[in-house]
Amino acid sequence: MTDPTTTTTTPHTHAPAAVISAQPVVLPAPGRGTDLRVRVSAPATGGELPVIVLSHGHGSSLHGYGPLADHWAAHGFVVLQPTHLDSRTLALPADDPRTPRIWRYRVEDLFRVLDRLDVLEAAVPGLAGRVDHERIAVAGHSWGAQSASMLLGARVLDADGAPGDDLSDPRVGAGVLFAVTGLGDDLSPFAREHLPFMRPSFATMTTPALVVAGDRDQSALSTRGPDWFTDAHTHSPGTTSLLTLFGAEHSLGGISGYEAAETTDESPARVALVQRLSTAFLHSALRPGDTGWKAAATALEADPEPLGALRTP
């Protein structure tokens, strides 16, 4: 796929803009072992810009997810992309003492980004004073979606099924979860043994969210089929919407990067739909009165050959 940073189709009234970015912006991270590196992208013009913190999937980095980050920035968001400890760019060995807690370090990375929003804002020339610190969303893909869901109110269950720490963040007003892993009861034997943190509960995930799943996303981590990736919608308290993409596998058409090798179901049209609907959802969720989400949902429903189906609360 080509880079659509300044040429993507615009949803409703949010016209695309040129994008400026800075990377890496390094945030000191005492106790983490490695300082946190972040990419900051934003439209070159405009003010009162809402924020999206984007958590990458396993092995990726601040350089990934261009189809999402570029589109969101071109359509009025400041996009912050931290590089988590599991990134291939850091090459942590399997026996690194931080490995068992990487899931928790990931969540702490997202907190650190929000805590140092002023530093990240100042790192991009011309961005200072243009960011709306009261309108913040989180998003993530795969493991990144689980990380983001913690800030929305999801919790990790311990071995006895008791909810772990409440890691929700009141600063976050909305989220988008791409291919978020489902309930731990349906983990494969390998995942049960090696990924004990992958036991989420969505019962307290009350922050509005859009869950995006592919109807051909068959994971080796689960004994269930693709519907495993819809659990965040099914088991949350009714605050989520669900976009099911027809024919989509785990990369949902290629959201993880331009020409990414791990994309097994490349579909520019599917990615464009994800871009449009996620952008409309986040603008409307963070700005009450914005009608873009309703218009986008209506357009999908009216499409004679839709690429997906939408279920709203």
PDB file of C-alpha atoms in Angstrom:
ATOM      1  CA  MET A   1       0.000   0.000   0.000  1.00  0.00           C
ATOM      2  CA  THR A   2       1.151   3.558  -0.611  1.00  0.00           C
ATOM      3  CA  ASP A   3       1.490   6.179   2.095  1.00  0.00           C
ATOM      4  CA  PRO A   4      -1.825   8.127   2.219  1.00  0.00           C
ATOM      5  CA  THR A   5      -0.747  10.757   4.734  1.00  0.00           C
ATOM      6  CA  THR A   6      -2.007  13.752   2.807  1.00  0.00           C
ATOM      7  CA  THR A   7      -4.356  12.148   0.314  1.00  0.00           C
ATOM      8  CA  THR A   8      -6.708   9.964   2.327  1.00  0.00           C
ATOM      9  CA  THR A   9     -10.454  10.299   1.992  1.00  0.00           C
ATOM     10  CA  THR A  10     -11.886  12.591   4.641  1.00  0.00           C
ATOM     11  CA  PRO A  11     -14.825  11.586   6.861  1.00  0.00           C
ATOM     12  CA  HIS A  12     -17.557  14.234   7.202  1.00  0.00           C
ATOM     13  CA  THR A  13     -16.051  17.675   7.967  1.00  0.00           C
ATOM     14  CA  HIS A  14     -12.498  16.783   9.036  1.00  0.00           C
ATOM     15  CA  ALA A  15     -10.345  17.677   6.034  1.00  0.00           C
ATOM     16  CA  PRO A  16      -6.954  15.948   5.715  1.00  0.00           C
ATOM     17  CA  ALA A  17      -3.895  18.035   6.475  1.00  0.00           C
ATOM     18  CA  ALA A  18      -0.137  17.791   6.055  1.00  0.00           C
ATOM     19  CA  VAL A  19       1.447  15.912   8.953  1.00  0.00           C
ATOM     20  CA  ILE A  20       4.506  16.849  10.990  1.00  0.00           C
ATOM     21  CA  SER A  21       6.257  14.469  13.360  1.00  0.00           C
ATOM     22  CA  ALA A  22       9.224  14.037  15.676  1.00  0.00           C
ATOM     23  CA  GLN A  23      10.932  10.794  16.642  1.00  0.00           C
ATOM     24  CA  PRO A  24      12.345   9.518  18.790  1.00  0.00           C
ATOM     25  CA  VAL A  25      11.329  11.705  21.689  1.00  0.00           C
ATOM     26  CA  VAL A  26      13.003  10.074  24.692  1.00  0.00           C
ATOM     27  CA  LEU A  27      11.255  10.051  28.064  1.00  0.00           C
ATOM     28  CA  PRO A  28      13.321   9.078  31.126  1.00  0.00           C
ATOM     29  CA  ALA A  29      11.913   5.870  32.610  1.00  0.00           C
ATOM     30  CA  PRO A  30      13.540   5.026  35.949  1.00  0.00           C
ATOM     31  CA  GLY A  31      13.106   1.369  36.877  1.00  0.00           C
ATOM     32  CA  ARG A  32      12.274   0.332  33.307  1.00  0.00           C
ATOM     33  CA  GLY A  33      15.852  -0.411  32.303  1.00  0.00           C
ATOM     34  CA  THR A  34      15.460   1.422  28.997  1.00  0.00           C
ATOM     35  CA  ASP A  35      14.203   4.951  28.458  1.00  0.00           C
ATOM     36  CA  LEU A  36      10.906   5.215  26.596  1.00  0.00           C
ATOM     37  CA  ARG A  37      11.116   6.265  22.947  1.00  0.00           C
ATOM     38  CA  VAL A  38       8.031   7.896  21.427  1.00  0.00           C
ATOM     39  CA  ARG A  39       6.977   9.129  18.002  1.00  0.00           C
ATOM     40  CA  VAL A  40       4.763  12.231  17.940  1.00  0.00           C
ATOM     41  CA  SER A  41       2.684  13.033  14.847  1.00  0.00           C
ATOM     42  CA  ALA A  42       0.238  15.886  14.389  1.00  0.00           C
ATOM     43  CA  PRO A  43      -1.421  18.000  11.701  1.00  0.00           C
ATOM     44  CA  ALA A  44       0.716  20.960  10.680  1.00  0.00           C
ATOM     45  CA  THR A  45      -2.120  23.378  11.380  1.00  0.00           C
ATOM     46  CA  GLY A  46      -5.139  23.673  13.634  1.00  0.00           C
ATOM     47  CA  GLY A  47      -5.764  23.929  17.347  1.00  0.00           C
ATOM     48  CA  GLU A  48      -7.563  22.135  20.167  1.00  0.00           C
ATOM     49  CA  LEU A  49      -6.200  18.866  18.793  1.00  0.00           C
ATOM     50  CA  PRO A  50      -7.323  15.708  20.634  1.00  0.00           C
ATOM     51  CA  VAL A  51      -4.769  13.026  21.493  1.00  0.00           C
ATOM     52  CA  ILE A  52      -4.513   9.321  20.624  1.00  0.00           C
ATOM     53  CA  VAL A  53      -1.958   7.106  22.383  1.00  0.00           C
ATOM     54  CA  LEU A  54      -1.345   4.128  20.081  1.00  0.00           C
ATOM     55  CA  SER A  55       0.035   0.894  21.569  1.00  0.00           C
ATOM     56  CA  HIS A  56       1.717  -1.366  19.019  1.00  0.00           C
ATOM     57  CA  GLY A  57       1.371  -5.132  18.716  1.00  0.00           C
ATOM     58  CA  HIS A  58       4.037  -7.626  19.748  1.00  0.00           C
ATOM     59  CA  GLY A  59       7.430  -6.897  18.227  1.00  0.00           C
ATOM     60  CA  SER A  60       6.556  -3.628  16.495  1.00  0.00           C
ATOM     61  CA  SER A  61       7.730  -0.140  17.489  1.00  0.00           C
ATOM     62  CA  LEU A  62       7.103   3.574  17.097  1.00  0.00           C
ATOM     63  CA  HIS A  63       7.790   3.080  13.381  1.00  0.00           C
ATOM     64  CA  GLY A  64       4.766   0.821  12.861  1.00  0.00           C
ATOM     65  CA  TYR A  65       1.082   1.374  12.132  1.00  0.00           C
ATOM     66  CA  GLY A  66       1.583   4.135   9.595  1.00  0.00           C
ATOM     67  CA  PRO A  67      -1.826   3.490   7.974  1.00  0.00           C
ATOM     68  CA  LEU A  68      -3.466   4.405  11.288  1.00  0.00           C
ATOM     69  CA  ALA A  69      -1.101   6.996  12.729  1.00  0.00           C
ATOM     70  CA  ASP A  70      -0.715   8.973   9.506  1.00  0.00           C
ATOM     71  CA  HIS A  71      -4.435   8.996   8.815  1.00  0.00           C
ATOM     72  CA  TRP A  72      -5.391  10.052  12.329  1.00  0.00           C
ATOM     73  CA  ALA A  73      -2.809  12.826  12.357  1.00  0.00           C
ATOM     74  CA  ALA A  74      -3.945  14.037   8.939  1.00  0.00           C
ATOM     75  CA  HIS A  75      -7.482  14.198  10.295  1.00  0.00           C
ATOM     76  CA  GLY A  76      -6.932  16.292  13.365  1.00  0.00           C
ATOM     77  CA  PHE A  77      -5.310  14.147  16.079  1.00  0.00           C
ATOM     78  CA  VAL A  78      -2.000  14.223  17.876  1.00  0.00           C
ATOM     79  CA  VAL A  79      -0.800  10.611  17.737  1.00  0.00           C
ATOM     80  CA  LEU A  80       1.702   9.334  20.311  1.00  0.00           C
ATOM     81  CA  GLN A  81       3.429   5.996  19.642  1.00  0.00           C
ATOM     82  CA  PRO A  82       5.619   4.531  22.386  1.00  0.00           C
ATOM     83  CA  THR A  83       8.034   1.662  21.737  1.00  0.00           C
ATOM     84  CA  HIS A  84       7.319  -1.089  24.271  1.00  0.00           C
ATOM     85  CA  LEU A  85       9.948  -3.441  25.697  1.00  0.00           C
ATOM     86  CA  ASP A  86       8.832  -6.358  23.499  1.00  0.00           C
ATOM     87  CA  SER A  87       9.798  -4.439  20.350  1.00  0.00           C
ATOM     88  CA  ARG A  88      12.168  -6.215  17.970  1.00  0.00           C
ATOM     89  CA  THR A  89      14.171  -2.984  17.902  1.00  0.00           C
ATOM     90  CA  LEU A  90      15.178  -3.591  21.536  1.00  0.00           C
ATOM     91  CA  ALA A  91      15.872  -7.322  21.166  1.00  0.00           C
ATOM     92  CA  LEU A  92      15.362  -8.254  24.808  1.00  0.00           C
ATOM     93  CA  PRO A  93      16.462 -11.851  25.412  1.00  0.00           C
ATOM     94  CA  ALA A  94      13.808 -14.315  26.525  1.00  0.00           C
ATOM     95  CA  ASP A  95      15.468 -14.678  29.926  1.00  0.00           C
ATOM     96  CA  ASP A  96      15.501 -10.939  30.605  1.00  0.00           C
ATOM     97  CA  PRO A  97      14.159 -10.426  34.157  1.00  0.00           C
ATOM     98  CA  ARG A  98      11.628  -7.903  32.830  1.00  0.00           C
ATOM     99  CA  THR A  99       9.992 -10.424  30.513  1.00  0.00           C
ATOM    100  CA  PRO A 100       7.377 -11.801  32.959  1.00  0.00           C
ATOM    101  CA  ARG A 101       6.130  -8.257  33.619  1.00  0.00           C
ATOM    102  CA  ILE A 102       6.289  -6.865  30.091  1.00  0.00           C
ATOM    103  CA  TRP A 103       2.493  -6.703  29.937  1.00  0.00           C
ATOM    104  CA  ARG A 104       2.570  -4.407  32.973  1.00  0.00           C
ATOM    105  CA  TYR A 105       5.488  -2.345  31.641  1.00  0.00           C
ATOM    106  CA  ARG A 106       3.385  -1.799  28.528  1.00  0.00           C
ATOM    107  CA  VAL A 107       0.557  -0.263  30.540  1.00  0.00           C
ATOM    108  CA  GLU A 108       3.044   1.836  32.518  1.00  0.00           C
ATOM    109  CA  ASP A 109       4.431   3.107  29.193  1.00  0.00           C
ATOM    110  CA  LEU A 110       0.983   4.435  28.319  1.00  0.00           C
ATOM    111  CA  PHE A 111       0.705   6.138  31.704  1.00  0.00           C
ATOM    112  CA  ARG A 112       4.143   7.688  31.234  1.00  0.00           C
ATOM    113  CA  VAL A 113       3.169   9.089  27.836  1.00  0.00           C
ATOM    114  CA  LEU A 114       0.095  10.744  29.350  1.00  0.00           C
ATOM    115  CA  ASP A 115       2.074  12.010  32.332  1.00  0.00           C
ATOM    116  CA  ARG A 116       4.624  13.683  30.032  1.00  0.00           C
ATOM    117  CA  LEU A 117       2.244  15.016  27.421  1.00  0.00           C
ATOM    118  CA  ASP A 118       3.698  18.498  27.865  1.00  0.00           C
ATOM    119  CA  VAL A 119       7.193  17.229  27.020  1.00  0.00           C
ATOM    120  CA  LEU A 120       5.969  15.389  23.947  1.00  0.00           C
ATOM    121  CA  GLU A 121       4.006  18.431  22.787  1.00  0.00           C
ATOM    122  CA  ALA A 122       7.071  20.641  23.101  1.00  0.00           C
ATOM    123  CA  ALA A 123       9.185  18.243  21.038  1.00  0.00           C
ATOM    124  CA  VAL A 124       7.401  19.065  17.773  1.00  0.00           C
ATOM    125  CA  PRO A 125       8.140  22.581  16.485  1.00  0.00           C
ATOM    126  CA  GLY A 126       4.943  24.585  16.264  1.00  0.00           C
ATOM    127  CA  LEU A 127       2.796  22.135  18.207  1.00  0.00           C
ATOM    128  CA  ALA A 128       2.931  23.763  21.644  1.00  0.00           C
ATOM    129  CA  GLY A 129      -0.382  25.297  22.665  1.00  0.00           C
ATOM    130  CA  ARG A 130      -2.360  23.423  20.006  1.00  0.00           C
ATOM    131  CA  VAL A 131      -3.083  20.234  21.962  1.00  0.00           C
ATOM    132  CA  ASP A 132      -6.307  19.597  23.866  1.00  0.00           C
ATOM    133  CA  HIS A 133      -5.191  17.855  27.069  1.00  0.00           C
ATOM    134  CA  GLU A 134      -8.792  17.142  28.050  1.00  0.00           C
ATOM    135  CA  ARG A 135      -9.651  15.017  24.997  1.00  0.00           C
ATOM    136  CA  ILE A 136      -7.587  11.830  25.073  1.00  0.00           C
ATOM    137  CA  ALA A 137      -8.098   8.384  23.552  1.00  0.00           C
ATOM    138  CA  VAL A 138      -6.080   5.162  23.591  1.00  0.00           C
ATOM    139  CA  ALA A 139      -5.842   2.615  20.812  1.00  0.00           C
ATOM    140  CA  GLY A 140      -3.949  -0.596  20.210  1.00  0.00           C
ATOM    141  CA  HIS A 141      -3.629  -3.671  18.042  1.00  0.00           C
ATOM    142  CA  SER A 142      -3.422  -7.249  19.361  1.00  0.00           C
ATOM    143  CA  TRP A 143      -1.244  -7.147  22.501  1.00  0.00           C
ATOM    144  CA  GLY A 144      -1.397  -3.371  22.193  1.00  0.00           C
ATOM    145  CA  ALA A 145      -5.180  -3.578  22.316  1.00  0.00           C
ATOM    146  CA  GLN A 146      -4.997  -5.497  25.592  1.00  0.00           C
ATOM    147  CA  SER A 147      -2.623  -2.819  26.929  1.00  0.00           C
ATOM    148  CA  ALA A 148      -4.966  -0.024  25.855  1.00  0.00           C
ATOM    149  CA  SER A 149      -8.003  -1.825  27.267  1.00  0.00           C
ATOM    150  CA  MET A 150      -6.519  -1.652  30.756  1.00  0.00           C
ATOM    151  CA  LEU A 151      -6.806   2.144  30.660  1.00  0.00           C
ATOM    152  CA  LEU A 152     -10.428   1.782  29.562  1.00  0.00           C
ATOM    153  CA  GLY A 153     -11.288  -0.324  32.614  1.00  0.00           C
ATOM    154  CA  ALA A 154     -10.488  -3.926  31.672  1.00  0.00           C
ATOM    155  CA  ARG A 155      -8.610  -5.924  34.292  1.00  0.00           C
ATOM    156  CA  VAL A 156      -6.366  -8.987  34.328  1.00  0.00           C
ATOM    157  CA  LEU A 157      -7.631 -11.917  36.391  1.00  0.00           C
ATOM    158  CA  ASP A 158      -5.267 -13.802  38.670  1.00  0.00           C
ATOM    159  CA  ALA A 159      -4.933 -17.593  38.763  1.00  0.00           C
ATOM    160  CA  ASP A 160      -7.952 -17.844  41.079  1.00  0.00           C
ATOM    161  CA  GLY A 161     -10.112 -15.676  38.818  1.00  0.00           C
ATOM    162  CA  ALA A 162      -9.991 -12.586  41.045  1.00  0.00           C
ATOM    163  CA  PRO A 163      -9.621  -9.206  39.290  1.00  0.00           C
ATOM    164  CA  GLY A 164      -6.165  -7.686  39.453  1.00  0.00           C
ATOM    165  CA  ASP A 165      -5.322  -4.016  39.897  1.00  0.00           C
ATOM    166  CA  ASP A 166      -7.636  -1.375  38.495  1.00  0.00           C
ATOM    167  CA  LEU A 167      -5.465   0.371  35.884  1.00  0.00           C
ATOM    168  CA  SER A 168      -8.174   2.547  34.364  1.00  0.00           C
ATOM    169  CA  ASP A 169      -7.221   6.156  33.705  1.00  0.00           C
ATOM    170  CA  PRO A 170      -9.779   8.965  34.098  1.00  0.00           C
ATOM    171  CA  ARG A 171      -7.884  11.086  31.592  1.00  0.00           C
ATOM    172  CA  VAL A 172      -8.923   8.704  28.799  1.00  0.00           C
ATOM    173  CA  GLY A 173     -12.306   9.389  27.251  1.00  0.00           C
ATOM    174  CA  ALA A 174     -12.463   6.777  24.479  1.00  0.00           C
ATOM    175  CA  GLY A 175     -10.608   3.900  22.876  1.00  0.00           C
ATOM    176  CA  VAL A 176     -10.272   1.742  19.779  1.00  0.00           C
ATOM    177  CA  LEU A 177      -9.270  -1.910  20.220  1.00  0.00           C
ATOM    178  CA  PHE A 178      -8.059  -3.705  17.091  1.00  0.00           C
ATOM    179  CA  ALA A 179      -7.994  -7.528  17.307  1.00  0.00           C
ATOM    180  CA  VAL A 180      -8.058  -7.446  21.107  1.00  0.00           C
ATOM    181  CA  THR A 181      -7.545 -10.857  22.704  1.00  0.00           C
ATOM    182  CA  GLY A 182     -10.567 -12.515  24.291  1.00  0.00           C
ATOM    183  CA  LEU A 183     -11.305 -14.296  27.548  1.00  0.00           C
ATOM    184  CA  GLY A 184      -8.684 -16.432  29.253  1.00  0.00           C
ATOM    185  CA  ASP A 185     -11.039 -19.404  29.637  1.00  0.00           C
ATOM    186  CA  ASP A 186     -10.489 -20.090  25.950  1.00  0.00           C
ATOM    187  CA  LEU A 187      -6.693 -19.941  25.853  1.00  0.00           C
ATOM    188  CA  SER A 188      -4.763 -22.729  24.172  1.00  0.00           C
ATOM    189  CA  PRO A 189      -2.580 -24.922  26.430  1.00  0.00           C
ATOM    190  CA  PHE A 190       0.543 -23.082  25.236  1.00  0.00           C
ATOM    191  CA  ALA A 191      -0.965 -19.679  26.049  1.00  0.00           C
ATOM    192  CA  ARG A 192      -2.166 -20.864  29.453  1.00  0.00           C
ATOM    193  CA  GLU A 193       1.381 -21.908  30.330  1.00  0.00           C
ATOM    194  CA  HIS A 194       3.367 -19.048  28.860  1.00  0.00           C
ATOM    195  CA  LEU A 195       0.974 -16.071  28.837  1.00  0.00           C
ATOM    196  CA  PRO A 196      -0.706 -16.054  32.263  1.00  0.00           C
ATOM    197  CA  PHE A 197      -1.497 -12.329  31.959  1.00  0.00           C
ATOM    198  CA  MET A 198      -3.786 -13.025  29.017  1.00  0.00           C
ATOM    199  CA  ARG A 199      -6.830 -13.491  31.255  1.00  0.00           C
ATOM    200  CA  PRO A 200      -8.815 -10.272  30.839  1.00  0.00           C
ATOM    201  CA  SER A 201     -12.119  -9.303  32.354  1.00  0.00           C
ATOM    202  CA  PHE A 202     -14.123  -6.683  30.473  1.00  0.00           C
ATOM    203  CA  ALA A 203     -16.861  -6.432  33.108  1.00  0.00           C
ATOM    204  CA  THR A 204     -15.571  -3.055  34.294  1.00  0.00           C
ATOM    205  CA  MET A 205     -14.543  -1.635  30.902  1.00  0.00           C
ATOM    206  CA  THR A 206     -16.923   1.301  30.965  1.00  0.00           C
ATOM    207  CA  THR A 207     -15.086   3.879  28.837  1.00  0.00           C
ATOM    208  CA  PRO A 208     -16.649   4.102  25.337  1.00  0.00           C
ATOM    209  CA  ALA A 209     -14.722   1.994  22.847  1.00  0.00           C
ATOM    210  CA  LEU A 210     -14.835   0.661  19.307  1.00  0.00           C
ATOM    211  CA  VAL A 211     -13.795  -3.002  19.023  1.00  0.00           C
ATOM    212  CA  VAL A 212     -12.597  -4.062  15.554  1.00  0.00           C
ATOM    213  CA  ALA A 213     -12.370  -7.767  14.703  1.00  0.00           C
ATOM    214  CA  GLY A 214     -11.809  -9.859  11.587  1.00  0.00           C
ATOM    215  CA  ASP A 215     -14.176 -12.724  10.880  1.00  0.00           C
ATOM    216  CA  ARG A 216     -11.239 -14.874   9.653  1.00  0.00           C
ATOM    217  CA  ASP A 217      -8.852 -14.087  12.502  1.00  0.00           C
ATOM    218  CA  GLN A 218      -8.003 -17.574  13.772  1.00  0.00           C
ATOM    219  CA  SER A 219      -5.495 -17.383  16.623  1.00  0.00           C
ATOM    220  CA  ALA A 220      -3.216 -20.176  17.824  1.00  0.00           C
ATOM    221  CA  LEU A 221      -3.592 -18.667  21.297  1.00  0.00           C
ATOM    222  CA  SER A 222      -7.272 -19.593  21.507  1.00  0.00           C
ATOM    223  CA  THR A 223      -9.313 -22.783  21.304  1.00  0.00           C
ATOM    224  CA  ARG A 224     -12.165 -20.746  19.820  1.00  0.00           C
ATOM    225  CA  GLY A 225     -12.679 -19.252  16.422  1.00  0.00           C
ATOM    226  CA  PRO A 226     -12.549 -15.612  15.273  1.00  0.00           C
ATOM    227  CA  ASP A 227     -15.403 -14.632  17.601  1.00  0.00           C
ATOM    228  CA  TRP A 228     -12.822 -14.760  20.434  1.00  0.00           C
ATOM    229  CA  PHE A 229     -11.736 -11.314  19.279  1.00  0.00           C
ATOM    230  CA  THR A 230     -15.219  -9.909  19.904  1.00  0.00           C
ATOM    231  CA  ASP A 231     -15.253 -10.689  23.653  1.00  0.00           C
ATOM    232  CA  ALA A 232     -14.368  -7.122  24.627  1.00  0.00           C
ATOM    233  CA  HIS A 233     -17.668  -6.080  23.078  1.00  0.00           C
ATOM    234  CA  THR A 234     -19.745  -9.034  24.209  1.00  0.00           C
ATOM    235  CA  HIS A 235     -18.603  -8.960  27.839  1.00  0.00           C
ATOM    236  CA  SER A 236     -18.313  -5.217  28.471  1.00  0.00           C
ATOM    237  CA  PRO A 237     -21.142  -3.279  30.150  1.00  0.00           C
ATOM    238  CA  GLY A 238     -22.663  -2.071  26.880  1.00  0.00           C
ATOM    239  CA  THR A 239     -20.376   0.877  26.196  1.00  0.00           C
ATOM    240  CA  THR A 240     -18.638  -0.621  23.158  1.00  0.00           C
ATOM    241  CA  SER A 241     -19.396  -0.761  19.462  1.00  0.00           C
ATOM    242  CA  LEU A 242     -18.228  -3.696  17.336  1.00  0.00           C
ATOM    243  CA  LEU A 243     -16.972  -3.503  13.760  1.00  0.00           C
ATOM    244  CA  THR A 244     -16.611  -6.960  12.215  1.00  0.00           C
ATOM    245  CA  LEU A 245     -14.561  -6.931   9.012  1.00  0.00           C
ATOM    246  CA  PHE A 246     -15.491  -9.524   6.398  1.00  0.00           C
ATOM    247  CA  GLY A 247     -12.586 -11.670   5.247  1.00  0.00           C
ATOM    248  CA  ALA A 248     -10.135 -10.001   7.615  1.00  0.00           C
ATOM    249  CA  GLU A 249      -7.374 -11.826   9.444  1.00  0.00           C
ATOM    250  CA  HIS A 250      -5.246 -10.535  12.324  1.00  0.00           C
ATOM    251  CA  SER A 251      -3.748  -7.565  10.473  1.00  0.00           C
ATOM    252  CA  LEU A 252      -7.250  -6.413   9.490  1.00  0.00           C
ATOM    253  CA  GLY A 253      -6.173  -5.735   5.930  1.00  0.00           C
ATOM    254  CA  GLY A 254      -2.786  -4.225   6.730  1.00  0.00           C
ATOM    255  CA  ILE A 255      -3.066  -1.708   9.577  1.00  0.00           C
ATOM    256  CA  SER A 256       0.309  -2.679  11.065  1.00  0.00           C
ATOM    257  CA  GLY A 257       2.357  -0.898   8.413  1.00  0.00           C
ATOM    258  CA  TYR A 258       2.829  -0.070   4.755  1.00  0.00           C
ATOM    259  CA  GLU A 259       3.966  -3.243   2.959  1.00  0.00           C
ATOM    260  CA  ALA A 260       4.322  -4.985   6.337  1.00  0.00           C
ATOM    261  CA  ALA A 261       5.568  -8.549   5.956  1.00  0.00           C
ATOM    262  CA  GLU A 262       3.168  -9.840   8.605  1.00  0.00           C
ATOM    263  CA  THR A 263       0.124  -8.727   6.619  1.00  0.00           C
ATOM    264  CA  THR A 264      -1.583 -11.902   5.384  1.00  0.00           C
ATOM    265  CA  ASP A 265      -4.816 -10.361   4.127  1.00  0.00           C
ATOM    266  CA  GLU A 266      -3.748  -7.136   2.437  1.00  0.00           C
ATOM    267  CA  SER A 267      -6.740  -5.015   1.462  1.00  0.00           C
ATOM    268  CA  PRO A 268      -6.391  -1.248   0.935  1.00  0.00           C
ATOM    269  CA  ALA A 269     -10.181  -0.963   0.855  1.00  0.00           C
ATOM    270  CA  ARG A 270     -10.523  -2.697   4.211  1.00  0.00           C
ATOM    271  CA  VAL A 271      -7.825  -0.466   5.739  1.00  0.00           C
ATOM    272  CA  ALA A 272      -9.573   2.611   4.351  1.00  0.00           C
ATOM    273  CA  LEU A 273     -12.805   1.523   6.032  1.00  0.00           C
ATOM    274  CA  VAL A 274     -10.983   1.067   9.347  1.00  0.00           C
ATOM    275  CA  GLN A 275      -9.419   4.499   8.943  1.00  0.00           C
ATOM    276  CA  ARG A 276     -12.733   6.209   8.227  1.00  0.00           C
ATOM    277  CA  LEU A 277     -14.758   4.520  10.962  1.00  0.00           C
ATOM    278  CA  SER A 278     -12.133   4.754  13.697  1.00  0.00           C
ATOM    279  CA  THR A 279     -11.553   8.429  12.923  1.00  0.00           C
ATOM    280  CA  ALA A 280     -15.272   9.198  12.966  1.00  0.00           C
ATOM    281  CA  PHE A 281     -15.782   7.232  16.179  1.00  0.00           C
ATOM    282  CA  LEU A 282     -12.995   9.004  18.029  1.00  0.00           C
ATOM    283  CA  HIS A 283     -13.996  12.502  16.903  1.00  0.00           C
ATOM    284  CA  SER A 284     -17.581  11.908  18.010  1.00  0.00           C
ATOM    285  CA  ALA A 285     -16.636  10.144  21.268  1.00  0.00           C
ATOM    286  CA  LEU A 286     -14.320  12.977  22.289  1.00  0.00           C
ATOM    287  CA  ARG A 287     -16.515  15.806  21.016  1.00  0.00           C
ATOM    288  CA  PRO A 288     -20.163  15.458  22.037  1.00  0.00           C
ATOM    289  CA  GLY A 289     -22.313  16.846  19.262  1.00  0.00           C
ATOM    290  CA  ASP A 290     -20.019  15.668  16.463  1.00  0.00           C
ATOM    291  CA  THR A 291     -22.233  13.674  14.066  1.00  0.00           C
ATOM    292  CA  GLY A 292     -19.478  12.004  12.042  1.00  0.00           C
ATOM    293  CA  TRP A 293     -19.821   8.616  13.729  1.00  0.00           C
ATOM    294  CA  LYS A 294     -23.548   8.450  13.080  1.00  0.00           C
ATOM    295  CA  ALA A 295     -23.010   9.421   9.453  1.00  0.00           C
ATOM    296  CA  ALA A 296     -20.256   6.832   8.974  1.00  0.00           C
ATOM    297  CA  ALA A 297     -22.389   4.092  10.533  1.00  0.00           C
ATOM    298  CA  THR A 298     -25.322   5.014   8.305  1.00  0.00           C
ATOM    299  CA  ALA A 299     -23.104   4.967   5.212  1.00  0.00           C
ATOM    300  CA  LEU A 300     -21.812   1.483   6.058  1.00  0.00           C
ATOM    301  CA  GLU A 301     -25.325   0.180   6.604  1.00  0.00           C
ATOM    302  CA  ALA A 302     -26.438   1.596   3.258  1.00  0.00           C
ATOM    303  CA  ASP A 303     -23.486   0.150   1.327  1.00  0.00           C
ATOM    304  CA  PRO A 304     -24.798  -2.540  -1.082  1.00  0.00           C
ATOM    305  CA  GLU A 305     -21.471  -4.421  -0.864  1.00  0.00           C
ATOM    306  CA  PRO A 306     -20.204  -3.689   2.656  1.00  0.00           C
ATOM    307  CA  LEU A 307     -16.751  -4.729   3.820  1.00  0.00           C
ATOM    308  CA  GLY A 308     -17.997  -5.171   7.367  1.00  0.00           C
ATOM    309  CA  ALA A 309     -20.875  -4.973   9.790  1.00  0.00           C
ATOM    310  CA  LEU A 310     -21.306  -2.597  12.687  1.00  0.00           C
ATOM    311  CA  ARG A 311     -23.048  -3.228  15.991  1.00  0.00           C
ATOM    312  CA  THR A 312     -23.563  -0.256  18.292  1.00  0.00           C
ATOM    313  CA  PRO A 313     -24.806  -0.063  21.892  1.00  0.00           C
TER     314      PRO A 313
END
